[in-house]
Coordinates of C-alpha atoms and ligand atoms in Angstrom, one line a residue:
M15 CA -99.0 -212.6 -156.6
G16 CA -102.3 -213.6 -158.0
K17 CA -104.4 -211.7 -160.6
K18 CA -107.8 -209.8 -159.9
V19 CA -109.9 -209.4 -162.9
L20 CA -113.1 -207.5 -163.6
V21 CA -116.2 -209.2 -165.5
V22 CA -118.4 -206.4 -166.7
G23 CA -122.0 -207.4 -167.4
Q24 CA -124.9 -209.5 -165.4
G25 CA -126.3 -212.3 -168.0
G26 CA -125.6 -215.7 -168.7
R27 CA -122.9 -215.0 -171.1
E28 CA -120.9 -213.1 -168.1
H29 CA -121.7 -216.3 -165.7
A30 CA -120.1 -218.7 -168.1
L31 CA -116.8 -216.2 -168.2
V32 CA -116.8 -215.7 -164.8
W33 CA -116.9 -219.8 -164.4
K34 CA -114.1 -220.3 -166.7
L35 CA -111.6 -217.7 -165.5
A36 CA -112.2 -218.9 -161.8
Q37 CA -110.2 -222.5 -162.7
S38 CA -107.3 -220.3 -164.2
P39 CA -104.3 -220.6 -161.7
Q40 CA -103.2 -217.2 -162.6
V41 CA -106.6 -215.6 -161.4
D42 CA -106.9 -214.6 -157.6
K43 CA -109.8 -212.5 -157.3
I44 CA -113.0 -212.4 -159.8
Y45 CA -115.4 -209.0 -159.4
A46 CA -118.3 -208.5 -161.4
A47 CA -120.2 -205.5 -162.5
P48 CA -123.0 -205.6 -161.5
G49 CA -123.2 -209.4 -161.6
N50 CA -126.0 -211.6 -160.5
P51 CA -126.9 -214.7 -158.1
G52 CA -124.9 -217.2 -160.3
I53 CA -122.3 -215.3 -160.5
A54 CA -122.4 -214.2 -156.9
Q55 CA -121.1 -218.2 -156.2
L56 CA -117.9 -217.7 -157.6
A57 CA -117.0 -214.0 -157.7
E58 CA -117.9 -210.5 -155.7
C59 CA -120.7 -208.6 -157.5
V60 CA -120.3 -204.6 -156.8
D61 CA -123.2 -202.6 -157.7
I62 CA -122.0 -200.6 -160.8
S63 CA -124.3 -200.7 -163.7
V64 CA -122.7 -201.8 -167.4
D65 CA -122.9 -197.9 -168.6
N66 CA -121.2 -196.1 -165.9
T67 CA -117.8 -196.2 -167.2
L68 CA -116.6 -193.3 -164.9
G69 CA -117.7 -195.6 -161.9
L70 CA -116.0 -198.9 -163.6
L71 CA -112.9 -197.3 -164.3
E72 CA -112.5 -195.8 -160.7
F73 CA -113.0 -199.1 -159.3
A74 CA -110.9 -200.9 -161.6
L75 CA -108.3 -198.0 -160.4
Q76 CA -108.8 -198.6 -156.6
E77 CA -108.7 -202.4 -156.8
G78 CA -105.6 -202.6 -159.1
I79 CA -107.6 -204.8 -161.5
N80 CA -104.8 -206.6 -164.0
L81 CA -107.7 -207.3 -166.7
T82 CA -111.2 -205.8 -167.4
I83 CA -113.4 -208.2 -169.5
V84 CA -116.5 -206.2 -170.8
G85 CA -119.9 -208.9 -171.9
P86 CA -122.2 -206.6 -173.7
E87 CA -122.0 -204.2 -176.5
A88 CA -123.1 -201.2 -174.9
P89 CA -120.1 -200.3 -172.7
L90 CA -118.2 -200.8 -175.6
M91 CA -119.9 -198.5 -177.9
N92 CA -119.6 -196.1 -175.3
G93 CA -115.8 -196.2 -175.8
I94 CA -115.2 -198.2 -172.2
V95 CA -112.0 -199.7 -173.5
D96 CA -110.5 -196.1 -174.9
Q97 CA -111.0 -195.1 -171.1
F98 CA -109.4 -197.7 -170.0
T99 CA -106.8 -198.0 -171.7
A100 CA -105.9 -193.8 -171.6
A101 CA -106.0 -194.8 -167.7
G102 CA -103.4 -197.6 -168.5
L103 CA -105.5 -200.1 -167.5
K104 CA -105.5 -203.5 -169.6
I105 CA -109.1 -204.3 -170.8
F106 CA -110.2 -207.2 -173.3
G107 CA -112.4 -205.4 -176.2
P108 CA -112.3 -203.6 -179.4
S109 CA -112.1 -199.3 -179.1
A110 CA -115.5 -197.6 -179.3
A111 CA -114.3 -196.7 -183.7
A112 CA -113.2 -200.8 -183.9
A113 CA -116.5 -201.6 -181.5
R114 CA -118.7 -199.8 -185.2
L115 CA -118.6 -203.3 -186.8
E116 CA -121.1 -203.9 -184.2
G117 CA -122.5 -200.4 -183.9
S118 CA -123.5 -199.5 -187.6
K119 CA -124.3 -201.5 -190.0
V120 CA -123.7 -198.9 -192.7
F121 CA -120.3 -199.0 -191.4
T122 CA -119.6 -202.2 -191.8
K123 CA -121.3 -202.8 -195.4
Q124 CA -119.7 -200.1 -196.8
L125 CA -116.0 -201.9 -195.0
L126 CA -116.9 -205.4 -196.8
H127 CA -117.5 -204.0 -200.3
K128 CA -114.5 -201.7 -200.2
Y129 CA -112.6 -204.5 -199.3
G130 CA -114.3 -207.1 -201.2
I131 CA -115.4 -209.4 -198.9
P132 CA -118.4 -211.4 -199.8
T133 CA -121.6 -210.0 -198.1
A134 CA -125.4 -209.3 -199.5
S135 CA -125.6 -207.1 -202.0
F136 CA -127.3 -204.0 -200.6
E137 CA -128.0 -200.3 -200.8
V138 CA -127.2 -197.3 -198.1
C139 CA -130.7 -195.2 -197.7
E140 CA -130.7 -191.9 -196.5
N141 CA -134.9 -191.2 -196.8
S142 CA -137.6 -193.7 -196.7
D143 CA -138.1 -192.9 -200.6
S144 CA -135.0 -194.5 -201.7
A145 CA -135.5 -197.3 -199.1
H146 CA -138.7 -198.1 -200.5
K147 CA -137.7 -198.0 -204.0
A148 CA -134.9 -200.1 -203.2
A149 CA -137.0 -202.6 -201.5
G150 CA -139.2 -202.6 -204.2
F151 CA -136.6 -203.7 -206.2
Y152 CA -136.8 -207.3 -204.6
I153 CA -140.5 -207.4 -203.8
D154 CA -141.7 -206.8 -207.7
Q155 CA -139.9 -209.5 -208.4
D156 CA -141.3 -211.5 -205.4
K157 CA -138.4 -212.0 -203.6
P158 CA -137.9 -211.2 -199.9
V159 CA -135.5 -208.3 -199.2
V160 CA -133.8 -207.4 -195.7
L161 CA -134.0 -204.2 -193.9
K162 CA -131.6 -203.2 -191.3
A163 CA -131.5 -200.2 -189.3
D164 CA -128.0 -198.9 -189.1
G165 CA -127.7 -198.6 -185.3
L166 CA -128.3 -200.6 -182.3
A167 CA -131.6 -201.6 -182.3
A168 CA -132.0 -204.1 -179.4
G169 CA -132.1 -207.1 -181.6
K170 CA -135.4 -205.7 -183.4
G171 CA -133.8 -203.7 -186.2
V172 CA -133.5 -206.3 -188.6
V173 CA -137.0 -207.3 -190.9
V174 CA -136.9 -209.9 -193.6
T175 CA -140.3 -209.8 -195.6
A176 CA -141.5 -210.6 -199.1
D177 CA -144.6 -208.8 -198.4
K178 CA -144.6 -204.9 -199.8
Q179 CA -147.0 -203.9 -197.0
E180 CA -145.0 -205.4 -194.2
A181 CA -141.6 -203.9 -196.1
A182 CA -143.2 -200.6 -196.6
D183 CA -144.2 -200.5 -192.6
A184 CA -141.0 -201.4 -191.3
I185 CA -139.0 -198.6 -193.1
E186 CA -141.9 -196.0 -192.2
A187 CA -141.6 -197.1 -188.6
M188 CA -137.5 -197.1 -188.8
M189 CA -136.8 -194.1 -190.6
N190 CA -140.4 -191.9 -190.2
Q191 CA -141.3 -192.8 -187.0
H192 CA -138.1 -193.1 -185.2
A193 CA -139.0 -196.6 -183.7
F194 CA -135.3 -197.2 -182.9
G195 CA -134.6 -193.0 -182.6
Q196 CA -131.0 -192.1 -184.6
A197 CA -130.4 -196.0 -185.3
G198 CA -132.9 -196.3 -187.8
D199 CA -131.7 -193.1 -189.5
R200 CA -130.2 -194.5 -192.6
V201 CA -131.3 -198.2 -193.3
V202 CA -129.7 -200.9 -195.4
V203 CA -131.5 -202.8 -197.9
E204 CA -129.8 -205.8 -198.7
E205 CA -130.4 -209.5 -200.6
C206 CA -131.9 -212.1 -198.3
L207 CA -129.4 -214.7 -198.1
V208 CA -130.3 -218.9 -198.6
G209 CA -128.5 -221.6 -196.7
E210 CA -127.4 -222.3 -192.9
E211 CA -126.1 -219.6 -190.7
L212 CA -123.2 -220.0 -188.5
S213 CA -121.4 -218.0 -185.7
V214 CA -118.1 -217.8 -185.8
F215 CA -115.9 -216.8 -182.7
T216 CA -112.3 -215.0 -183.4
L217 CA -110.0 -213.7 -180.8
C218 CA -108.0 -210.6 -181.8
D219 CA -104.9 -208.9 -181.2
G220 CA -105.2 -206.1 -183.9
K221 CA -103.1 -207.9 -186.1
D222 CA -103.0 -212.0 -185.4
F223 CA -106.3 -213.9 -185.0
L224 CA -107.2 -216.9 -183.5
T225 CA -110.5 -218.6 -184.0
L226 CA -111.8 -220.3 -180.6
M227 CA -114.5 -221.9 -182.0
T228 CA -118.1 -222.0 -183.8
A229 CA -121.4 -222.2 -182.9
Q230 CA -125.1 -222.3 -183.9
D231 CA -127.6 -220.2 -182.1
H232 CA -131.4 -221.0 -182.0
K233 CA -133.3 -217.8 -182.3
R234 CA -137.2 -218.6 -182.7
V235 CA -138.8 -219.3 -179.3
F236 CA -140.4 -222.5 -180.5
D237 CA -139.3 -225.8 -181.8
D238 CA -138.6 -226.0 -185.4
D239 CA -137.9 -222.5 -186.0
K240 CA -141.7 -221.4 -184.9
G241 CA -142.4 -218.2 -183.6
P242 CA -140.6 -214.8 -182.8
N243 CA -137.1 -213.9 -182.1
T244 CA -135.4 -214.1 -178.9
G245 CA -132.2 -213.0 -177.8
G246 CA -131.1 -216.9 -177.8
M247 CA -133.3 -220.1 -177.1
G248 CA -130.0 -222.6 -176.9
A249 CA -126.8 -223.1 -178.7
Y250 CA -124.4 -226.0 -179.4
V251 CA -120.7 -225.9 -180.5
N252 CA -118.8 -226.8 -183.7
P253 CA -121.4 -228.1 -185.7
P254 CA -120.7 -230.7 -188.3
I255 CA -121.2 -228.6 -191.5
Y256 CA -117.9 -226.6 -189.9
T257 CA -115.1 -229.0 -191.7
P258 CA -111.7 -227.9 -192.0
E259 CA -111.9 -227.0 -195.5
L260 CA -115.0 -224.5 -194.6
K261 CA -112.4 -222.8 -191.4
E262 CA -109.7 -222.6 -194.3
V263 CA -112.2 -220.8 -196.8
I264 CA -113.9 -218.6 -193.8
E265 CA -110.5 -217.1 -192.5
S266 CA -108.8 -216.7 -196.0
R267 CA -111.7 -214.7 -197.1
I268 CA -113.2 -213.3 -194.5
I269 CA -111.5 -213.1 -191.0
A270 CA -107.8 -212.0 -192.2
P271 CA -109.4 -209.5 -194.9
V272 CA -111.4 -208.0 -192.1
I273 CA -109.2 -208.0 -189.5
A274 CA -106.1 -206.3 -192.4
A275 CA -109.1 -203.9 -193.4
M276 CA -109.8 -202.7 -189.6
Q277 CA -106.0 -202.5 -189.6
E278 CA -106.0 -200.3 -192.9
E279 CA -108.7 -198.0 -191.6
G280 CA -106.7 -197.1 -188.8
H281 CA -109.3 -199.0 -186.3
P282 CA -107.3 -201.9 -185.3
Y283 CA -109.6 -204.7 -183.9
K284 CA -109.1 -206.1 -180.6
G285 CA -111.0 -208.4 -178.7
V286 CA -113.5 -211.2 -179.7
L287 CA -115.2 -211.0 -183.3
Y288 CA -118.7 -212.6 -183.7
T289 CA -118.9 -213.4 -187.3
G290 CA -122.6 -214.5 -187.9
L291 CA -122.2 -216.4 -191.6
M292 CA -124.7 -217.5 -194.2
L293 CA -123.4 -220.5 -195.7
T294 CA -124.6 -219.8 -199.2
A295 CA -124.4 -222.1 -202.5
D296 CA -121.7 -219.6 -203.7
G297 CA -119.6 -220.1 -200.0
P298 CA -119.7 -218.2 -196.7
Q299 CA -121.1 -214.7 -196.9
V300 CA -121.7 -211.9 -193.7
L301 CA -124.7 -211.6 -192.1
E302 CA -123.2 -209.4 -189.4
F303 CA -120.5 -208.7 -186.8
N304 CA -120.8 -208.8 -183.4
A305 CA -117.7 -207.0 -181.4
R306 CA -118.6 -209.3 -178.1
F307 CA -119.0 -212.8 -177.0
G308 CA -122.4 -214.2 -178.2
D309 CA -125.2 -215.0 -175.4
P310 CA -126.0 -217.9 -175.2
E311 CA -123.2 -219.3 -177.0
T312 CA -120.3 -218.2 -174.8
Q313 CA -121.9 -220.8 -172.2
V314 CA -121.2 -224.0 -174.8
L315 CA -118.2 -221.7 -175.7
M316 CA -116.7 -221.9 -172.5
P317 CA -116.9 -225.3 -171.1
A318 CA -115.6 -226.5 -174.2
I319 CA -112.3 -224.8 -174.1
K320 CA -109.7 -226.8 -172.4
D321 CA -107.2 -223.9 -172.0
D322 CA -106.9 -221.2 -169.3
L323 CA -108.9 -218.3 -170.8
L324 CA -106.7 -215.9 -168.8
P325 CA -103.5 -215.6 -171.6
L326 CA -105.7 -215.5 -174.3
L327 CA -107.1 -212.6 -173.2
E328 CA -104.9 -210.8 -172.2
A329 CA -103.1 -211.8 -175.3
C330 CA -105.8 -210.1 -177.3
A331 CA -104.9 -206.9 -175.5
D332 CA -101.5 -207.0 -175.3
G333 CA -101.3 -207.7 -179.2
T334 CA -98.9 -211.0 -178.5
L335 CA -101.9 -213.3 -180.1
G336 CA -99.8 -214.8 -182.5
G337 CA -99.0 -218.7 -182.7
S338 CA -101.9 -219.1 -179.6
Q339 CA -103.4 -222.6 -180.0
V340 CA -106.4 -223.6 -178.7
E341 CA -107.2 -227.5 -177.5
L342 CA -110.8 -228.4 -176.7
E343 CA -112.1 -230.4 -173.6
A344 CA -114.8 -232.0 -175.3
N345 CA -116.1 -232.4 -179.3
A346 CA -119.6 -231.5 -178.1
C347 CA -121.4 -229.5 -175.5
V348 CA -125.5 -228.0 -176.2
G349 CA -126.9 -225.3 -173.6
V350 CA -130.4 -225.3 -173.7
V351 CA -131.9 -221.8 -172.0
L352 CA -134.9 -222.2 -169.6
A353 CA -137.0 -219.1 -170.3
S354 CA -140.1 -217.9 -168.3
G355 CA -143.8 -217.8 -169.4
G356 CA -144.6 -215.9 -172.0
Y357 CA -141.4 -214.7 -172.8
P358 CA -140.3 -213.1 -175.7
G359 CA -143.4 -210.8 -174.6
D360 CA -144.4 -210.2 -171.3
Y361 CA -144.0 -212.6 -168.4
A362 CA -144.0 -212.9 -164.7
K363 CA -140.9 -212.6 -162.2
G364 CA -140.3 -214.1 -158.9
K365 CA -141.3 -217.8 -159.6
P366 CA -139.3 -219.8 -157.0
I367 CA -137.2 -222.6 -159.4
K368 CA -136.9 -225.9 -158.0
G369 CA -134.6 -228.8 -158.5
L370 CA -130.9 -227.1 -158.7
D371 CA -130.0 -229.7 -156.3
Q372 CA -130.8 -232.7 -158.3
L373 CA -128.5 -232.1 -161.3
S374 CA -125.6 -234.3 -161.9
G375 CA -122.3 -233.0 -160.6
D376 CA -120.8 -232.4 -164.4
T377 CA -123.8 -229.8 -165.2
M378 CA -123.0 -226.5 -165.9
V379 CA -126.0 -224.1 -165.1
F380 CA -125.3 -220.2 -166.2
H381 CA -127.9 -217.9 -164.8
A382 CA -129.6 -215.2 -166.6
G383 CA -132.4 -213.7 -165.1
T384 CA -132.4 -215.0 -161.7
A385 CA -132.8 -213.6 -158.4
L386 CA -132.6 -214.4 -154.1
K387 CA -135.6 -213.9 -152.1
E388 CA -135.4 -214.4 -148.7
G389 CA -132.8 -217.3 -149.4
Q390 CA -135.0 -218.8 -152.0
L391 CA -133.8 -218.8 -155.8
V392 CA -136.5 -217.0 -158.1
T393 CA -137.1 -216.0 -161.9
N394 CA -136.4 -212.6 -162.8
G395 CA -135.7 -212.4 -166.5
G396 CA -137.1 -213.7 -169.5
R397 CA -134.3 -215.9 -170.0
V398 CA -133.8 -217.7 -166.5
L399 CA -131.0 -220.2 -167.1
A400 CA -129.2 -222.2 -169.4
V401 CA -128.1 -226.0 -168.6
V402 CA -125.4 -227.1 -170.2
C403 CA -123.9 -230.4 -170.8
R404 CA -120.6 -231.8 -172.6
G405 CA -120.1 -234.8 -174.6
K406 CA -118.3 -237.3 -176.5
D407 CA -120.4 -236.2 -179.7
N408 CA -123.8 -234.2 -180.3
A409 CA -126.1 -237.1 -179.7
E410 CA -124.4 -237.9 -176.4
A411 CA -124.6 -234.0 -175.0
I412 CA -128.2 -233.4 -176.3
G413 CA -129.5 -236.7 -174.4
K414 CA -127.6 -235.7 -170.9
V415 CA -128.5 -232.1 -171.2
Y416 CA -132.4 -232.8 -171.6
K417 CA -132.5 -235.5 -169.1
E418 CA -131.1 -232.5 -166.4
V419 CA -133.5 -229.8 -167.9
E420 CA -136.5 -232.2 -166.9
K421 CA -135.2 -231.9 -163.4
I422 CA -135.5 -228.4 -163.2
S423 CA -139.1 -226.6 -162.8
F424 CA -140.9 -223.0 -162.3
D425 CA -143.9 -221.9 -163.0
G426 CA -144.4 -221.0 -166.6
I427 CA -141.1 -222.7 -167.4
H428 CA -140.5 -223.5 -171.1
Y429 CA -137.6 -224.4 -173.4
R430 CA -137.1 -225.9 -177.0
H431 CA -136.8 -229.2 -177.5
D432 CA -134.9 -229.6 -180.4
I433 CA -131.7 -227.9 -179.4
G434 CA -128.3 -229.2 -181.1
R435 CA -130.9 -231.8 -183.3
R436 CA -129.6 -230.0 -186.9
A437 CA -126.3 -231.6 -186.0
L438 CA -127.5 -235.0 -185.9
R439 CA -129.3 -235.0 -189.6
Ligands
LIG528 P1 -128.2 -209.3 -188.3 O1 -128.4 -208.7 -187.2 O2 -127.7 -208.4 -189.7 O3 -127.4 -210.4 -188.0 O4 -129.6 -210.2 -188.5 C1 -130.2 -210.8 -187.8 C2 -130.8 -212.2 -188.3 O5 -131.4 -211.8 -189.8 C3 -129.5 -213.1 -189.1 O6 -129.3 -214.0 -187.6 C4 -130.2 -213.7 -190.0 O7 -131.2 -215.1 -189.6 C5 -131.2 -212.6 -190.7 N1 -130.6 -212.2 -191.9 C6 -129.5 -210.4 -191.7 N2 -129.4 -210.5 -193.2 C7 -130.0 -211.6 -193.7 C8 -129.6 -211.4 -195.3 N3 -128.9 -210.6 -196.0 N4 -130.3 -212.8 -195.9 C9 -131.0 -213.5 -195.1 N5 -131.2 -213.5 -193.9 C10 -130.6 -212.3 -192.7
LIG529 N1 -126.9 -215.0 -179.4 C1 -127.1 -213.5 -180.6 C2 -126.2 -212.6 -180.0 O1 -125.7 -213.0 -178.7 O2 -126.3 -211.5 -180.5

């Protein structure tokens, strides 16, 4: 009998996961909660929000779901994996205790320090006086400083600045004005690292791991990394900087030690570990971990994987990942996010989306913020769609994806024109 899977989430990342799972010969039926109009073409969407752990659990029990895959971080922090596991249901993702690798920067920095895993030097500050003092150490030497709210802050909890006033204001906002609630009760003040950033996606089963792939995100809204930060404006896989030698260094000095450390601490890490690295002159150093797949990185990872995804995800939950390998479908895969006018600030919704029927057959379009209004696909979020093309190399994939992007239009559309360009240098 074919298997039933449930994907929790509603963005482009979850659309890409559903798209990949739909190709598995083992999968009979896919549900998504709550899903979106793109996902609805491949799965049955059920109206249960990602925060409703009990509702999701009841649904999974009632439908006899064989594997649940959690997209976003919030349900992981809420303990969805602990609750499903206690009910005897198989689920892909870390426990709440293990998800602290994303949920608490203080936990993570202290763990890295304890186990000698390379990361920027830091101080944990419990009040604003000590934070001002710690930040002053860098600023007074005319060096930039990095301020990080301990907990989740919707991607706004990190400030990098060399400006004394800006640093002071950020500390006041986080610690005394409680801009992020309790997430800012403690602040990590750290050294600013210099180098190229790389994201590594590793499947883990608590003891063994498999590096799926690496990617580079484009966080700023405008070309040449200008303008404010966004959720991510585009991504591409396996940047040329990621050599077999670098893979060896990253796995032996960072990934394997972190997984062993989590086991040692009694919180074995299962699921996907998303490691944000800075490739410094002294070697790779950890910037952050996420306890989930990246968005929009997943939209380029999934089409680049040849293997059936289902057995890999099941092996993470079952603790049988050891010896697994992953084969690539394409050397290059590039995704461009099409955003609403004004994003990441205020933007309008409900703009008709045109041109999707003009795309070539091998182009993938993953929905992030769309809705159906009287049968017409319209915009319904800041990031609207990701357009993704594979290629034999980055030049080919980039050339293809931008030809396709030009066929799509909606009022206010904007996107970056330089996704993946770094790979061509
Ligand atoms: P995080 O959420 O910790 O990854 O921080 C978000 C972004 O802030 C990272 O992707 C980096 O661009 C930047 N960042 C974080 N920590 C540092 C650091 N120690 N040095 C330089 N940039 C950093
Ligand atoms: N693309 C960044 C993230 O998923 O956190």
